[in-house]
Amino acid sequence: MLTVDFSRFPLAPGDRVLDLGCGAGRHAFECYRRGAQVVALDQNGEEIREVAKWFAAMKEAGEAPEGATATAMEGDALRLPFPDESFDVVIISEVMEHIPDDKGVLAEMVRVLRPGGRIAITVPRYGPEKVCWSLSDAYHEVEGGHIRIYKADELLGKIREAGLRPYGTHHAHALHSPYWWLKCAFGVDNDKALPVRAYHKLLVWDIMKKPLATRVAEQALNPLIGKSFVAYATKPHLPAATLTDAS
């Protein structure tokens, strides 16, 4: 289940990609399949070990084209172990809402991105996320949980302040919003509640089968209740101060 839309975020074979806060690796795997040179980085060592296993399995199965590379590593998003301008593409999906110093993370991403490079940022959308917070304290008041809810204009403002140029936005995963509302209503850790179990089966069926009916429904509902807000931006070739002076 991808949150980044690669039709709006083009990726070329050989692109150097950083999937920052990669989690289980879903975007890193897709970039690897597309022929990129991928680094998947996360602070969770257990998840990184699983991602490394999947990279190896994909290589053995021939899922990645010749020339593609994939590395999984532990690291700190605020202290990235890479030189300046190391990557053509940076993806950070459902991560920034967890990090107190989100401006510091943006600064690090801009530092390691080459001029002309592209960044994709996804966060929980304000409306659906606000419902979750209202229904359940346990949803967000946990160690490593969500510490803020972004409004779209707020996130885009921070992206611009970091020296990036946003070029597109959209919403994703509308069908997942009701699932999380049910989870919050019946108990975040209560997977036995009948409505939660039934809706989870629907989501699994949708992800595995991709039926036309649910694809059309989600596209129609994304602008209304899409669970994620996605923003795309580029790093200008000129420093932000120079661009401001020139304009």
Short mmCIF file of C-alpha atoms in Angstrom, two decimals:
data_model
loop_
_atom_site.label_atom_id
_atom_site.label_comp_id
_atom_site.label_asym_id
_atom_site.label_seq_id
_atom_site.Cartn_x
_atom_site.Cartn_y
_atom_site.Cartn_z
CA MET A 1 0.00 0.00 0.00
CA LEU A 2 1.82 3.08 -1.27
CA THR A 3 1.07 6.60 -0.07
CA VAL A 4 3.40 8.33 -2.52
CA ASP A 5 1.95 8.46 -6.04
CA PHE A 6 4.84 7.74 -8.40
CA SER A 7 2.89 9.10 -11.36
CA ARG A 8 3.21 12.52 -9.67
CA PHE A 9 6.67 11.81 -8.25
CA PRO A 10 8.71 10.43 -11.16
CA LEU A 11 11.57 8.09 -10.40
CA ALA A 12 14.24 7.16 -12.94
CA PRO A 13 16.42 4.03 -12.90
CA GLY A 14 19.66 4.85 -11.14
CA ASP A 15 18.19 7.61 -8.98
CA ARG A 16 19.73 7.74 -5.52
CA VAL A 17 16.82 7.46 -3.10
CA LEU A 18 16.65 7.90 0.67
CA ASP A 19 13.55 6.45 2.34
CA LEU A 20 13.81 8.23 5.69
CA GLY A 21 11.98 6.56 8.55
CA CYS A 22 11.28 3.67 6.20
CA GLY A 23 9.39 1.54 8.73
CA ALA A 24 8.46 -1.77 7.11
CA GLY A 25 9.96 -0.56 3.81
CA ARG A 26 6.97 -0.29 1.46
CA HIS A 27 8.24 2.78 -0.44
CA ALA A 28 11.84 1.55 -0.42
CA PHE A 29 10.73 -1.74 -2.02
CA GLU A 30 8.83 0.10 -4.77
CA CYS A 31 11.84 2.32 -5.53
CA TYR A 32 14.07 -0.77 -5.68
CA ARG A 33 11.65 -2.40 -8.15
CA ARG A 34 11.89 0.75 -10.27
CA GLY A 35 15.66 0.45 -10.56
CA ALA A 36 16.77 3.02 -8.00
CA GLN A 37 19.80 2.97 -5.72
CA VAL A 38 17.92 2.86 -2.44
CA VAL A 39 18.92 3.55 1.14
CA ALA A 40 16.21 2.66 3.67
CA LEU A 41 16.95 4.28 7.04
CA ASP A 42 15.10 3.93 10.33
CA GLN A 43 15.95 4.15 14.03
CA ASN A 44 14.15 0.86 14.69
CA GLY A 45 16.77 -1.86 14.36
CA GLU A 46 14.24 -4.70 14.28
CA GLU A 47 12.39 -3.19 11.33
CA ILE A 48 15.64 -2.47 9.51
CA ARG A 49 16.69 -6.10 9.83
CA GLU A 50 13.37 -7.18 8.31
CA VAL A 51 13.73 -4.67 5.47
CA ALA A 52 17.24 -5.99 4.75
CA LYS A 53 15.84 -9.54 4.55
CA TRP A 54 13.18 -8.43 2.08
CA PHE A 55 15.76 -6.60 -0.05
CA ALA A 56 17.79 -9.81 -0.23
CA ALA A 57 14.70 -11.85 -1.11
CA MET A 58 13.73 -9.39 -3.84
CA LYS A 59 17.22 -9.58 -5.34
CA GLU A 60 17.17 -13.38 -5.28
CA ALA A 61 13.71 -13.43 -6.90
CA GLY A 62 14.83 -11.08 -9.66
CA GLU A 63 12.31 -8.39 -8.71
CA ALA A 64 14.82 -5.56 -9.06
CA PRO A 65 16.34 -4.63 -12.45
CA GLU A 66 20.04 -4.76 -13.17
CA GLY A 67 21.88 -1.80 -11.65
CA ALA A 68 19.42 -1.31 -8.79
CA THR A 69 20.90 -1.41 -5.30
CA ALA A 70 19.33 -1.49 -1.84
CA THR A 71 20.77 -0.88 1.62
CA ALA A 72 18.94 -0.94 4.96
CA MET A 73 20.55 0.86 7.89
CA GLU A 74 19.82 2.24 11.33
CA GLY A 75 20.17 5.98 11.74
CA ASP A 76 18.97 9.23 13.27
CA ALA A 77 16.83 11.48 11.08
CA LEU A 78 18.32 14.54 12.78
CA ARG A 79 21.92 13.41 12.12
CA LEU A 80 21.94 11.71 8.75
CA PRO A 81 25.24 9.90 8.07
CA PHE A 82 25.55 11.16 4.50
CA PRO A 83 27.48 13.96 2.78
CA ASP A 84 25.69 17.00 1.39
CA GLU A 85 23.78 16.45 -1.87
CA SER A 86 23.99 12.64 -1.67
CA PHE A 87 20.51 11.87 -3.02
CA ASP A 88 18.31 12.65 -6.01
CA VAL A 89 15.12 11.74 -4.14
CA VAL A 90 14.06 11.73 -0.48
CA ILE A 91 10.85 10.15 0.81
CA ILE A 92 9.59 10.62 4.36
CA SER A 93 6.21 8.96 4.90
CA GLU A 94 4.16 9.15 8.12
CA VAL A 95 7.22 10.15 10.18
CA MET A 96 7.28 13.89 10.83
CA GLU A 97 4.23 13.78 13.11
CA HIS A 98 6.35 11.70 15.52
CA ILE A 99 9.40 14.00 15.73
CA PRO A 100 9.56 17.05 18.03
CA ASP A 101 12.15 18.83 15.88
CA ASP A 102 10.41 18.58 12.52
CA LYS A 103 12.25 21.65 11.22
CA GLY A 104 15.54 19.93 12.01
CA VAL A 105 14.48 16.87 10.02
CA LEU A 106 13.50 19.07 7.06
CA ALA A 107 16.88 20.81 7.23
CA GLU A 108 18.71 17.46 7.16
CA MET A 109 16.65 16.26 4.18
CA VAL A 110 17.41 19.46 2.28
CA ARG A 111 21.11 19.11 3.12
CA VAL A 112 21.45 15.61 1.68
CA LEU A 113 19.28 16.33 -1.38
CA ARG A 114 20.99 17.54 -4.53
CA PRO A 115 19.84 20.79 -6.18
CA GLY A 116 16.98 19.92 -8.51
CA GLY A 117 16.16 16.85 -6.43
CA ARG A 118 12.68 15.91 -5.23
CA ILE A 119 11.13 15.27 -1.83
CA ALA A 120 7.86 13.50 -0.99
CA ILE A 121 6.40 14.10 2.48
CA THR A 122 3.30 12.37 3.83
CA VAL A 123 1.60 12.98 7.17
CA PRO A 124 -1.80 12.14 8.66
CA ARG A 125 -4.44 14.55 7.39
CA TYR A 126 -5.82 17.08 9.87
CA GLY A 127 -9.54 16.18 9.77
CA PRO A 128 -9.41 12.37 10.01
CA GLU A 129 -6.55 12.57 12.51
CA LYS A 130 -8.48 15.02 14.70
CA VAL A 131 -11.34 12.50 14.87
CA CYS A 132 -8.92 9.79 16.02
CA TRP A 133 -7.49 12.04 18.75
CA SER A 134 -11.01 12.96 19.90
CA LEU A 135 -12.08 9.32 20.14
CA SER A 136 -9.02 7.92 21.87
CA ASP A 137 -6.18 9.22 24.02
CA ALA A 138 -4.45 5.87 23.65
CA TYR A 139 -4.19 6.46 19.88
CA HIS A 140 -1.59 9.17 20.31
CA GLU A 141 -0.51 9.30 23.98
CA VAL A 142 2.02 6.50 23.68
CA GLU A 143 5.80 6.45 23.54
CA GLY A 144 6.84 7.32 20.00
CA GLY A 145 3.28 8.26 19.08
CA HIS A 146 1.91 11.23 17.20
CA ILE A 147 2.78 14.51 18.90
CA ARG A 148 1.13 16.93 16.45
CA ILE A 149 -1.54 17.18 13.78
CA TYR A 150 -0.53 19.15 10.69
CA LYS A 151 -2.80 21.46 8.81
CA ALA A 152 -1.89 21.42 5.13
CA ASP A 153 -0.93 25.11 5.03
CA GLU A 154 1.26 24.69 8.11
CA LEU A 155 3.23 21.82 6.58
CA LEU A 156 3.60 23.59 3.23
CA GLY A 157 4.82 26.67 5.07
CA LYS A 158 7.52 24.67 6.84
CA ILE A 159 8.51 23.06 3.54
CA ARG A 160 8.96 26.51 1.99
CA GLU A 161 10.86 27.81 5.03
CA ALA A 162 13.29 24.91 4.60
CA GLY A 163 14.13 26.21 1.11
CA LEU A 164 12.01 23.80 -0.92
CA ARG A 165 9.45 24.54 -3.64
CA PRO A 166 6.19 22.58 -3.29
CA TYR A 167 4.76 21.55 -6.65
CA GLY A 168 1.83 19.30 -5.83
CA THR A 169 -0.37 17.82 -3.10
CA HIS A 170 -3.11 15.22 -2.77
CA HIS A 171 -4.83 13.00 -0.22
CA ALA A 172 -4.64 9.21 0.05
CA HIS A 173 -6.17 6.17 1.78
CA ALA A 174 -9.73 7.39 2.32
CA LEU A 175 -10.90 3.83 3.01
CA HIS A 176 -8.50 3.62 5.95
CA SER A 177 -9.98 6.57 7.86
CA PRO A 178 -13.13 4.72 8.98
CA TYR A 179 -11.01 1.77 10.05
CA TRP A 180 -8.98 3.94 12.43
CA TRP A 181 -12.10 5.66 13.71
CA LEU A 182 -13.49 2.23 14.58
CA LYS A 183 -10.20 1.23 16.20
CA CYS A 184 -10.24 4.38 18.32
CA ALA A 185 -13.90 3.96 19.24
CA PHE A 186 -13.62 0.29 20.30
CA GLY A 187 -10.08 0.47 21.72
CA VAL A 188 -6.84 0.84 19.78
CA ASP A 189 -5.62 -2.57 21.03
CA ASN A 190 -8.99 -4.28 20.70
CA ASP A 191 -8.82 -6.21 17.43
CA LYS A 192 -11.62 -8.57 18.44
CA ALA A 193 -14.47 -6.08 18.12
CA LEU A 194 -16.70 -7.26 15.28
CA PRO A 195 -16.83 -3.93 13.36
CA VAL A 196 -13.03 -3.66 13.52
CA ARG A 197 -12.51 -7.24 12.34
CA ALA A 198 -15.03 -6.90 9.53
CA TYR A 199 -13.56 -3.66 8.25
CA HIS A 200 -10.04 -5.05 8.46
CA LYS A 201 -11.10 -7.96 6.23
CA LEU A 202 -12.45 -5.42 3.73
CA LEU A 203 -9.14 -3.54 3.69
CA VAL A 204 -7.10 -6.72 3.23
CA TRP A 205 -9.37 -7.79 0.37
CA ASP A 206 -9.04 -4.36 -1.21
CA ILE A 207 -5.23 -4.34 -0.94
CA MET A 208 -4.87 -7.87 -2.32
CA LYS A 209 -7.50 -7.78 -5.08
CA LYS A 210 -7.63 -4.07 -5.99
CA PRO A 211 -11.22 -4.30 -7.26
CA LEU A 212 -12.45 -1.50 -9.48
CA ALA A 213 -15.35 -0.63 -7.15
CA THR A 214 -13.17 0.16 -4.15
CA ARG A 215 -10.52 1.90 -6.29
CA VAL A 216 -13.18 4.24 -7.70
CA ALA A 217 -14.72 4.76 -4.26
CA GLU A 218 -11.38 5.65 -2.70
CA GLN A 219 -10.51 8.09 -5.46
CA ALA A 220 -13.87 9.80 -4.96
CA LEU A 221 -13.50 9.91 -1.17
CA ASN A 222 -9.83 10.91 -0.95
CA PRO A 223 -10.52 14.67 -1.20
CA LEU A 224 -13.06 14.33 1.63
CA ILE A 225 -11.64 11.85 4.14
CA GLY A 226 -8.24 10.78 2.80
CA LYS A 227 -6.22 9.55 5.79
CA SER A 228 -2.92 10.98 4.53
CA PHE A 229 -1.86 14.35 3.17
CA VAL A 230 0.93 14.10 0.60
CA ALA A 231 3.15 16.98 -0.53
CA TYR A 232 5.81 17.00 -3.26
CA ALA A 233 8.60 19.56 -3.50
CA THR A 234 11.86 20.26 -5.30
CA LYS A 235 15.12 21.74 -4.09
CA PRO A 236 15.96 24.83 -6.16
CA HIS A 237 19.26 25.03 -7.97
CA LEU A 238 19.85 28.45 -6.41
CA PRO A 239 19.91 29.12 -2.67
CA ALA A 240 16.53 30.19 -1.29
CA ALA A 241 17.87 33.63 -0.32
CA THR A 242 19.07 34.26 -3.88
CA LEU A 243 15.69 33.24 -5.29
CA THR A 244 13.94 35.59 -2.85
CA ASP A 245 16.20 38.47 -3.79
CA ALA A 246 15.69 37.79 -7.50
CA SER A 247 11.89 37.79 -7.17
#
